[in-house]
Amino acid sequence: GIPQDIVSAYGEECVRAGTDLRNRIHLYPNPYAMNAGFSNNPRFLPQLRQCRKALLREARIVVVFAGGMGTQLEIEMARELGCLLVPVGESLGGICADLLADPVIAGPLDTIVPGYTERARKGATVPSEVVECIFKLLG
């Protein structure tokens, strides 16, 4: 699930800009989020793929938080569909650090929000920076 502070910060910016939230924020089920005991169980990957198809076909931008095999599947699907990825560095290392090391991902982020990838690699991003990336990527 997406951390509440990111959704709230994005929602606040939409309200300030007079944007209709119904066209901006949609929630989709995630079988891994239903029960902590499901974490990293490969049995649920096909179900996750099915749940995420519609979401990722509609998405232009995917905000990535640290995660396990389900997150890795979502990243692979997003890349196949040409989505832009915004890794959120909440801690050192992990899946987001790997994405931030990729110049195809880091380059555009640093262009639109200078220093974002450096702060994200250190686990020092704040919700307002993530929201700024999203709005600038959406243009």
GROMACS .gro file of N, CA and C in nm:
model
  417
    1GLY      N    1   0.081  -0.119   0.000
    1GLY     CA    2   0.000   0.000   0.000
    1GLY      C    3   0.085   0.124   0.000
    2ILE      N    4   0.032   0.228  -0.057
    2ILE     CA    5   0.102   0.356  -0.063
    2ILE      C    6   0.095   0.424   0.073
    3PRO      N    7   0.208   0.472   0.124
    3PRO     CA    8   0.205   0.542   0.252
    3PRO      C    9   0.109   0.661   0.250
    4GLN      N   10   0.038   0.676   0.359
    4GLN     CA   11  -0.066   0.778   0.371
    4GLN      C   12  -0.012   0.919   0.347
    5ASP      N   13   0.110   0.949   0.391
    5ASP     CA   14   0.160   1.085   0.377
    5ASP      C   15   0.178   1.126   0.231
    6ILE      N   16   0.216   1.031   0.145
    6ILE     CA   17   0.232   1.064   0.002
    6ILE      C   18   0.095   1.090  -0.061
    7VAL      N   19  -0.002   1.005  -0.032
    7VAL     CA   20  -0.136   1.024  -0.086
    7VAL      C   21  -0.194   1.156  -0.037
    8SER      N   22  -0.176   1.185   0.090
    8SER     CA   23  -0.228   1.311   0.147
    8SER      C   24  -0.163   1.433   0.083
    9ALA      N   25  -0.030   1.430   0.070
    9ALA     CA   26   0.041   1.543   0.010
    9ALA      C   27  -0.004   1.564  -0.135
   10TYR      N   28  -0.017   1.456  -0.210
   10TYR     CA   29  -0.062   1.467  -0.349
   10TYR      C   30  -0.205   1.521  -0.354
   11GLY      N   31  -0.292   1.467  -0.268
   11GLY     CA   32  -0.431   1.513  -0.261
   11GLY      C   33  -0.441   1.661  -0.227
   12GLU      N   34  -0.360   1.707  -0.133
   12GLU     CA   35  -0.359   1.849  -0.096
   12GLU      C   36  -0.321   1.936  -0.215
   13GLU      N   37  -0.220   1.894  -0.290
   13GLU     CA   38  -0.179   1.972  -0.407
   13GLU      C   39  -0.287   1.974  -0.513
   14CYS      N   40  -0.356   1.864  -0.531
   14CYS     CA   41  -0.467   1.860  -0.627
   14CYS      C   42  -0.578   1.955  -0.584
   15VAL      N   43  -0.610   1.956  -0.456
   15VAL     CA   44  -0.714   2.045  -0.405
   15VAL      C   45  -0.672   2.190  -0.426
   16ARG      N   46  -0.547   2.223  -0.392
   16ARG     CA   47  -0.496   2.360  -0.411
   16ARG      C   48  -0.505   2.404  -0.557
   17ALA      N   49  -0.477   2.309  -0.647
   17ALA     CA   50  -0.477   2.340  -0.791
   17ALA      C   51  -0.616   2.334  -0.851
   18GLY      N   52  -0.716   2.293  -0.771
   18GLY     CA   53  -0.852   2.283  -0.823
   18GLY      C   54  -0.873   2.163  -0.913
   19THR      N   55  -0.791   2.061  -0.898
   19THR     CA   56  -0.798   1.941  -0.980
   19THR      C   57  -0.900   1.843  -0.921
   20ASP      N   58  -0.975   1.779  -1.007
   20ASP     CA   59  -1.074   1.681  -0.962
   20ASP      C   60  -1.002   1.554  -0.916
   21LEU      N   61  -1.010   1.525  -0.787
   21LEU     CA   62  -0.941   1.409  -0.731
   21LEU      C   63  -0.991   1.277  -0.788
   22ARG      N   64  -1.116   1.272  -0.828
   22ARG     CA   65  -1.170   1.146  -0.880
   22ARG      C   66  -1.096   1.100  -1.005
   23ASN      N   67  -1.037   1.192  -1.078
   23ASN     CA   68  -0.962   1.157  -1.198
   23ASN      C   69  -0.815   1.134  -1.170
   24ARG      N   70  -0.772   1.154  -1.045
   24ARG     CA   71  -0.630   1.147  -1.012
   24ARG      C   72  -0.592   1.034  -0.918
   25ILE      N   73  -0.677   0.998  -0.824
   25ILE     CA   74  -0.642   0.898  -0.725
   25ILE      C   75  -0.739   0.780  -0.735
   26HIS      N   76  -0.682   0.663  -0.763
   26HIS     CA   77  -0.760   0.539  -0.771
   26HIS      C   78  -0.689   0.435  -0.685
   27LEU      N   79  -0.763   0.349  -0.622
   27LEU     CA   80  -0.705   0.244  -0.540
   27LEU      C   81  -0.732   0.109  -0.605
   28TYR      N   82  -0.630   0.023  -0.604
   28TYR     CA   83  -0.640  -0.110  -0.663
   28TYR      C   84  -0.596  -0.212  -0.559
   29PRO      N   85  -0.657  -0.329  -0.556
   29PRO     CA   86  -0.621  -0.430  -0.455
   29PRO      C   87  -0.480  -0.485  -0.475
   30ASN      N   88  -0.420  -0.524  -0.366
   30ASN     CA   89  -0.289  -0.586  -0.368
   30ASN      C   90  -0.295  -0.708  -0.276
   31PRO      N   91  -0.288  -0.829  -0.330
   31PRO     CA   92  -0.301  -0.947  -0.245
   31PRO      C   93  -0.194  -0.953  -0.135
   32TYR      N   94  -0.077  -0.897  -0.160
   32TYR     CA   95   0.029  -0.900  -0.058
   32TYR      C   96  -0.002  -0.809   0.060
   33ALA      N   97  -0.080  -0.706   0.038
   33ALA     CA   98  -0.113  -0.614   0.146
   33ALA      C   99  -0.228  -0.663   0.233
   34MET      N  100  -0.294  -0.770   0.193
   34MET     CA  101  -0.409  -0.820   0.267
   34MET      C  102  -0.370  -0.884   0.400
   35ASN      N  103  -0.251  -0.943   0.405
   35ASN     CA  104  -0.209  -1.015   0.524
   35ASN      C  105  -0.056  -1.017   0.525
   36ALA      N  106   0.004  -0.977   0.635
   36ALA     CA  107   0.151  -0.974   0.644
   36ALA      C  108   0.211  -1.112   0.618
   37GLY      N  109   0.137  -1.217   0.649
   37GLY     CA  110   0.184  -1.353   0.626
   37GLY      C  111   0.196  -1.389   0.479
   38PHE      N  112   0.137  -1.309   0.390
   38PHE     CA  113   0.145  -1.335   0.246
   38PHE      C  114   0.276  -1.283   0.186
   39SER      N  115   0.348  -1.202   0.259
   39SER     CA  116   0.467  -1.135   0.208
   39SER      C  117   0.564  -1.233   0.144
   40ASN      N  118   0.605  -1.199   0.024
   40ASN     CA  119   0.704  -1.275  -0.052
   40ASN      C  120   0.667  -1.421  -0.076
   41ASN      N  121   0.538  -1.450  -0.083
   41ASN     CA  122   0.492  -1.584  -0.119
   41ASN      C  123   0.472  -1.585  -0.271
   42PRO      N  124   0.553  -1.659  -0.345
   42PRO     CA  125   0.544  -1.657  -0.491
   42PRO      C  126   0.409  -1.707  -0.544
   43ARG      N  127   0.335  -1.776  -0.462
   43ARG     CA  128   0.204  -1.828  -0.504
   43ARG      C  129   0.108  -1.717  -0.547
   44PHE      N  130   0.126  -1.596  -0.490
   44PHE     CA  131   0.033  -1.486  -0.518
   44PHE      C  132   0.076  -1.397  -0.635
   45LEU      N  133   0.192  -1.424  -0.694
   45LEU     CA  134   0.239  -1.341  -0.806
   45LEU      C  135   0.143  -1.340  -0.924
   46PRO      N  136   0.087  -1.453  -0.967
   46PRO     CA  137  -0.009  -1.448  -1.078
   46PRO      C  138  -0.132  -1.363  -1.045
   47GLN      N  139  -0.179  -1.372  -0.922
   47GLN     CA  140  -0.294  -1.292  -0.881
   47GLN      C  141  -0.258  -1.143  -0.880
   48LEU      N  142  -0.137  -1.111  -0.832
   48LEU     CA  143  -0.092  -0.972  -0.831
   48LEU      C  144  -0.082  -0.920  -0.974
   49ARG      N  145  -0.025  -1.001  -1.063
   49ARG     CA  146  -0.013  -0.959  -1.204
   49ARG      C  147  -0.151  -0.926  -1.261
   50GLN      N  148  -0.247  -1.011  -1.233
   50GLN     CA  149  -0.383  -0.989  -1.281
   50GLN      C  150  -0.442  -0.860  -1.222
   51CYS      N  151  -0.422  -0.838  -1.092
   51CYS     CA  152  -0.476  -0.718  -1.025
   51CYS      C  153  -0.411  -0.591  -1.078
   52ARG      N  154  -0.285  -0.600  -1.116
   52ARG     CA  155  -0.210  -0.481  -1.154
   52ARG      C  156  -0.219  -0.446  -1.302
   53LYS      N  157  -0.268  -0.537  -1.386
   53LYS     CA  158  -0.274  -0.511  -1.530
   53LYS      C  159  -0.347  -0.380  -1.562
   54ALA      N  160  -0.469  -0.368  -1.513
   54ALA     CA  161  -0.549  -0.249  -1.544
   54ALA      C  162  -0.484  -0.124  -1.487
   55LEU      N  163  -0.433  -0.132  -1.367
   55LEU     CA  164  -0.368  -0.018  -1.303
   55LEU      C  165  -0.250   0.031  -1.385
   56LEU      N  166  -0.160  -0.058  -1.419
   56LEU     CA  167  -0.039  -0.017  -1.488
   56LEU      C  168  -0.063   0.022  -1.634
   57ARG      N  169  -0.167  -0.030  -1.695
   57ARG     CA  170  -0.201   0.015  -1.831
   57ARG      C  171  -0.246   0.160  -1.831
   58GLU      N  172  -0.307   0.203  -1.723
   58GLU     CA  173  -0.357   0.340  -1.711
   58GLU      C  174  -0.252   0.437  -1.658
   59ALA      N  175  -0.151   0.384  -1.591
   59ALA     CA  176  -0.052   0.469  -1.524
   59ALA      C  177   0.052   0.524  -1.621
   60ARG      N  178   0.092   0.646  -1.597
   60ARG     CA  179   0.207   0.703  -1.667
   60ARG      C  180   0.327   0.705  -1.574
   61ILE      N  181   0.298   0.717  -1.445
   61ILE     CA  182   0.402   0.727  -1.343
   61ILE      C  183   0.373   0.626  -1.234
   62VAL      N  184   0.478   0.557  -1.188
   62VAL     CA  185   0.465   0.463  -1.078
   62VAL      C  186   0.561   0.507  -0.968
   63VAL      N  187   0.507   0.534  -0.851
   63VAL     CA  188   0.587   0.569  -0.735
   63VAL      C  189   0.626   0.439  -0.667
   64VAL      N  190   0.757   0.417  -0.649
   64VAL     CA  191   0.808   0.290  -0.598
   64VAL      C  192   0.861   0.307  -0.456
   65PHE      N  193   0.811   0.223  -0.367
   65PHE     CA  194   0.860   0.215  -0.230
   65PHE      C  195   0.928   0.080  -0.214
   66ALA      N  196   1.010   0.068  -0.111
   66ALA     CA  197   1.078  -0.060  -0.084
   66ALA      C  198   0.975  -0.171  -0.075
   67GLY      N  199   1.012  -0.287  -0.124
   67GLY     CA  200   0.920  -0.399  -0.121
   67GLY      C  201   0.989  -0.527  -0.159
   68GLY      N  202   0.911  -0.630  -0.172
   68GLY     CA  203   0.964  -0.762  -0.203
   68GLY      C  204   0.935  -0.804  -0.345
   69MET      N  205   0.906  -0.931  -0.361
   69MET     CA  206   0.888  -0.986  -0.495
   69MET      C  207   0.766  -0.927  -0.567
   70GLY      N  208   0.664  -0.888  -0.492
   70GLY     CA  209   0.548  -0.825  -0.554
   70GLY      C  210   0.584  -0.690  -0.613
   71THR      N  211   0.663  -0.613  -0.539
   71THR     CA  212   0.708  -0.483  -0.588
   71THR      C  213   0.795  -0.501  -0.712
   72GLN      N  214   0.882  -0.601  -0.709
   72GLN     CA  215   0.968  -0.628  -0.825
   72GLN      C  216   0.883  -0.661  -0.948
   73LEU      N  217   0.779  -0.741  -0.931
   73LEU     CA  218   0.689  -0.773  -1.042
   73LEU      C  219   0.622  -0.646  -1.096
   74GLU      N  220   0.575  -0.561  -1.006
   74GLU     CA  221   0.510  -0.436  -1.048
   74GLU      C  222   0.607  -0.348  -1.126
   75ILE      N  223   0.732  -0.342  -1.082
   75ILE     CA  224   0.834  -0.261  -1.153
   75ILE      C  225   0.857  -0.318  -1.293
   76GLU      N  226   0.870  -0.448  -1.303
   76GLU     CA  227   0.890  -0.511  -1.435
   76GLU      C  228   0.774  -0.481  -1.528
   77MET      N  229   0.653  -0.494  -1.476
   77MET     CA  230   0.534  -0.467  -1.558
   77MET      C  231   0.531  -0.320  -1.599
   78ALA      N  232   0.561  -0.230  -1.505
   78ALA     CA  233   0.560  -0.086  -1.535
   78ALA      C  234   0.662  -0.052  -1.642
   79ARG      N  235   0.780  -0.108  -1.633
   79ARG     CA  236   0.884  -0.082  -1.734
   79ARG      C  237   0.841  -0.134  -1.871
   80GLU      N  238   0.782  -0.254  -1.875
   80GLU     CA  239   0.735  -0.311  -2.002
   80GLU      C  240   0.631  -0.219  -2.067
   81LEU      N  241   0.551  -0.152  -1.985
   81LEU     CA  242   0.446  -0.065  -2.036
   81LEU      C  243   0.491   0.080  -2.057
   82GLY      N  244   0.618   0.109  -2.030
   82GLY     CA  245   0.672   0.243  -2.053
   82GLY      C  246   0.638   0.345  -1.947
   83CYS      N  247   0.602   0.300  -1.828
   83CYS     CA  248   0.573   0.394  -1.719
   83CYS      C  249   0.703   0.458  -1.668
   84LEU      N  250   0.693   0.581  -1.623
   84LEU     CA  251   0.804   0.647  -1.557
   84LEU      C  252   0.804   0.604  -1.411
   85LEU      N  253   0.923   0.578  -1.357
   85LEU     CA  254   0.933   0.532  -1.219
   85LEU      C  255   0.990   0.643  -1.130
   86VAL      N  256   0.929   0.660  -1.013
   86VAL     CA  257   0.978   0.755  -0.913
   86VAL      C  258   1.007   0.675  -0.786
   87PRO      N  259   1.132   0.629  -0.770
   87PRO     CA  260   1.168   0.556  -0.649
   87PRO      C  261   1.174   0.651  -0.529
   88VAL      N  262   1.117   0.607  -0.418
   88VAL     CA  263   1.118   0.687  -0.296
   88VAL      C  264   1.217   0.622  -0.199
   89GLY      N  265   1.327   0.691  -0.177
   89GLY     CA  266   1.428   0.639  -0.086
   89GLY      C  267   1.388   0.662   0.058
   90GLU      N  268   1.343   0.556   0.123
   90GLU     CA  269   1.304   0.566   0.264
   90GLU      C  270   1.415   0.513   0.354
   91SER      N  271   1.506   0.435   0.297
   91SER     CA  272   1.617   0.379   0.371
   91SER      C  273   1.730   0.353   0.272
   92LEU      N  274   1.845   0.317   0.322
   92LEU     CA  275   1.960   0.291   0.237
   92LEU      C  276   1.947   0.152   0.174
   93GLY      N  277   1.991   0.141   0.050
   93GLY     CA  278   1.990   0.011  -0.018
   93GLY      C  279   1.852  -0.028  -0.067
   94GLY      N  280   1.841  -0.153  -0.108
   94GLY     CA  281   1.714  -0.208  -0.151
   94GLY      C  282   1.679  -0.178  -0.295
   95ILE      N  283   1.555  -0.208  -0.326
   95ILE     CA  284   1.505  -0.199  -0.463
   95ILE      C  285   1.508  -0.056  -0.516
   96CYS      N  286   1.477   0.041  -0.430
   96CYS     CA  287   1.478   0.181  -0.475
   96CYS      C  288   1.620   0.227  -0.507
   97ALA      N  289   1.717   0.186  -0.427
   97ALA     CA  290   1.857   0.221  -0.454
   97ALA      C  291   1.900   0.163  -0.589
   98ASP      N  292   1.858   0.041  -0.618
   98ASP     CA  293   1.890  -0.020  -0.747
   98ASP      C  294   1.832   0.062  -0.862
   99LEU      N  295   1.708   0.106  -0.847
   99LEU     CA  296   1.644   0.187  -0.952
   99LEU      C  297   1.713   0.322  -0.966
  100LEU      N  298   1.752   0.382  -0.854
  100LEU     CA  299   1.816   0.513  -0.857
  100LEU      C  300   1.957   0.507  -0.916
  101ALA      N  301   2.016   0.388  -0.922
  101ALA     CA  302   2.147   0.370  -0.986
  101ALA      C  303   2.136   0.361  -1.137
  102ASP      N  304   2.015   0.345  -1.188
  102ASP     CA  305   1.991   0.334  -1.332
  102ASP      C  306   1.979   0.474  -1.391
  103PRO      N  307   2.072   0.513  -1.481
  103PRO     CA  308   2.068   0.649  -1.537
  103PRO      C  309   1.941   0.680  -1.615
  104VAL      N  310   1.876   0.577  -1.669
  104VAL     CA  311   1.751   0.599  -1.743
  104VAL      C  312   1.642   0.650  -1.648
  105ILE      N  313   1.646   0.608  -1.524
  105ILE     CA  314   1.549   0.652  -1.424
  105ILE      C  315   1.597   0.778  -1.353
  106ALA      N  316   1.722   0.778  -1.309
  106ALA     CA  317   1.775   0.889  -1.230
  106ALA      C  318   1.790   1.018  -1.311
  107GLY      N  319   1.830   1.007  -1.436
  107GLY     CA  320   1.854   1.127  -1.518
  107GLY      C  321   1.735   1.221  -1.526
  108PRO      N  322   1.618   1.174  -1.569
  108PRO     CA  323   1.502   1.262  -1.577
  108PRO      C  324   1.460   1.318  -1.441
  109LEU      N  325   1.472   1.237  -1.336
  109LEU     CA  326   1.433   1.286  -1.203
  109LEU      C  327   1.523   1.400  -1.158
  110ASP      N  328   1.653   1.386  -1.181
  110ASP     CA  329   1.745   1.493  -1.142
  110ASP      C  330   1.728   1.618  -1.227
  111THR      N  331   1.682   1.601  -1.349
  111THR     CA  332   1.659   1.716  -1.435
  111THR      C  333   1.540   1.797  -1.384
  112ILE      N  334   1.434   1.731  -1.343
  112ILE     CA  335   1.314   1.804  -1.302
  112ILE      C  336   1.316   1.846  -1.156
  113VAL      N  337   1.383   1.768  -1.069
  113VAL     CA  338   1.398   1.804  -0.928
  113VAL      C  339   1.545   1.780  -0.892
  114PRO      N  340   1.628   1.883  -0.916
  114PRO     CA  341   1.772   1.867  -0.892
  114PRO      C  342   1.802   1.816  -0.751
  115GLY      N  343   1.889   1.715  -0.746
  115GLY     CA  344   1.931   1.658  -0.619
  115GLY      C  345   1.838   1.550  -0.565
  116TYR      N  346   1.726   1.525  -0.634
  116TYR     CA  347   1.629   1.426  -0.583
  116TYR      C  348   1.694   1.289  -0.565
  117THR      N  349   1.764   1.240  -0.667
  117THR     CA  350   1.817   1.104  -0.659
  117THR      C  351   1.923   1.092  -0.550
  118GLU      N  352   2.003   1.196  -0.532
  118GLU     CA  353   2.104   1.192  -0.426
  118GLU      C  354   2.038   1.180  -0.288
  119ARG      N  355   1.936   1.261  -0.265
  119ARG     CA  356   1.865   1.254  -0.137
  119ARG      C  357   1.792   1.120  -0.122
  120ALA      N  358   1.734   1.071  -0.232
  120ALA     CA  359   1.663   0.943  -0.226
  120ALA      C  360   1.760   0.829  -0.196
  121ARG      N  361   1.880   0.834  -0.252
  121ARG     CA  362   1.979   0.729  -0.224
  121ARG      C  363   2.018   0.727  -0.076
  122LYS      N  364   2.010   0.842  -0.012
  122LYS     CA  365   2.044   0.853   0.131
  122LYS      C  366   1.924   0.826   0.221
  123GLY      N  367   1.808   0.797   0.160
  123GLY     CA  368   1.688   0.774   0.239
  123GLY      C  369   1.631   0.902   0.297
  124ALA      N  370   1.655   1.013   0.228
  124ALA     CA  371   1.618   1.143   0.283
  124ALA      C  372   1.513   1.219   0.201
  125THR      N  373   1.433   1.149   0.122
  125THR     CA  374   1.328   1.218   0.047
  125THR      C  375   1.212   1.253   0.139
  126VAL      N  376   1.143   1.359   0.103
  126VAL     CA  377   1.025   1.401   0.178
  126VAL      C  378   0.905   1.399   0.084
  127PRO      N  379   0.785   1.385   0.138
  127PRO     CA  380   0.667   1.373   0.052
  127PRO      C  381   0.653   1.487  -0.050
  128SER      N  382   0.685   1.609  -0.012
  128SER     CA  383   0.669   1.721  -0.105
  128SER      C  384   0.758   1.705  -0.228
  129GLU      N  385   0.875   1.645  -0.213
  129GLU     CA  386   0.963   1.622  -0.329
  129GLU      C  387   0.904   1.518  -0.423
  130VAL      N  388   0.846   1.415  -0.366
  130VAL     CA  389   0.783   1.310  -0.448
  130VAL      C  390   0.667   1.369  -0.525
  131VAL      N  391   0.585   1.449  -0.458
  131VAL     CA  392   0.472   1.515  -0.524
  131VAL      C  393   0.522   1.609  -0.633
  132GLU      N  394   0.629   1.684  -0.605
  132GLU     CA  395   0.686   1.774  -0.706
  132GLU      C  396   0.731   1.695  -0.829
  133CYS      N  397   0.795   1.581  -0.808
  133CYS     CA  398   0.835   1.496  -0.921
  133CYS      C  399   0.713   1.455  -1.004
  134ILE      N  400   0.610   1.411  -0.937
  134ILE     CA  401   0.491   1.364  -1.008
  134ILE      C  402   0.430   1.476  -1.091
  135PHE      N  403   0.409   1.593  -1.030
  135PHE     CA  404   0.347   1.704  -1.104
  135PHE      C  405   0.434   1.747  -1.221
  136LYS      N  406   0.565   1.751  -1.203
  136LYS     CA  407   0.652   1.793  -1.313
  136LYS      C  408   0.658   1.688  -1.423
  137LEU      N  409   0.656   1.561  -1.387
  137LEU     CA  410   0.654   1.456  -1.488
  137LEU      C  411   0.524   1.457  -1.567
  138LEU      N  412   0.414   1.489  -1.498
  138LEU     CA  413   0.285   1.495  -1.566
  138LEU      C  414   0.278   1.617  -1.659
  139GLY      N  415   0.359   1.718  -1.627
  139GLY     CA  416   0.365   1.839  -1.708
  139GLY      C  417   0.236   1.908  -1.712
   0.00000   0.00000   0.00000
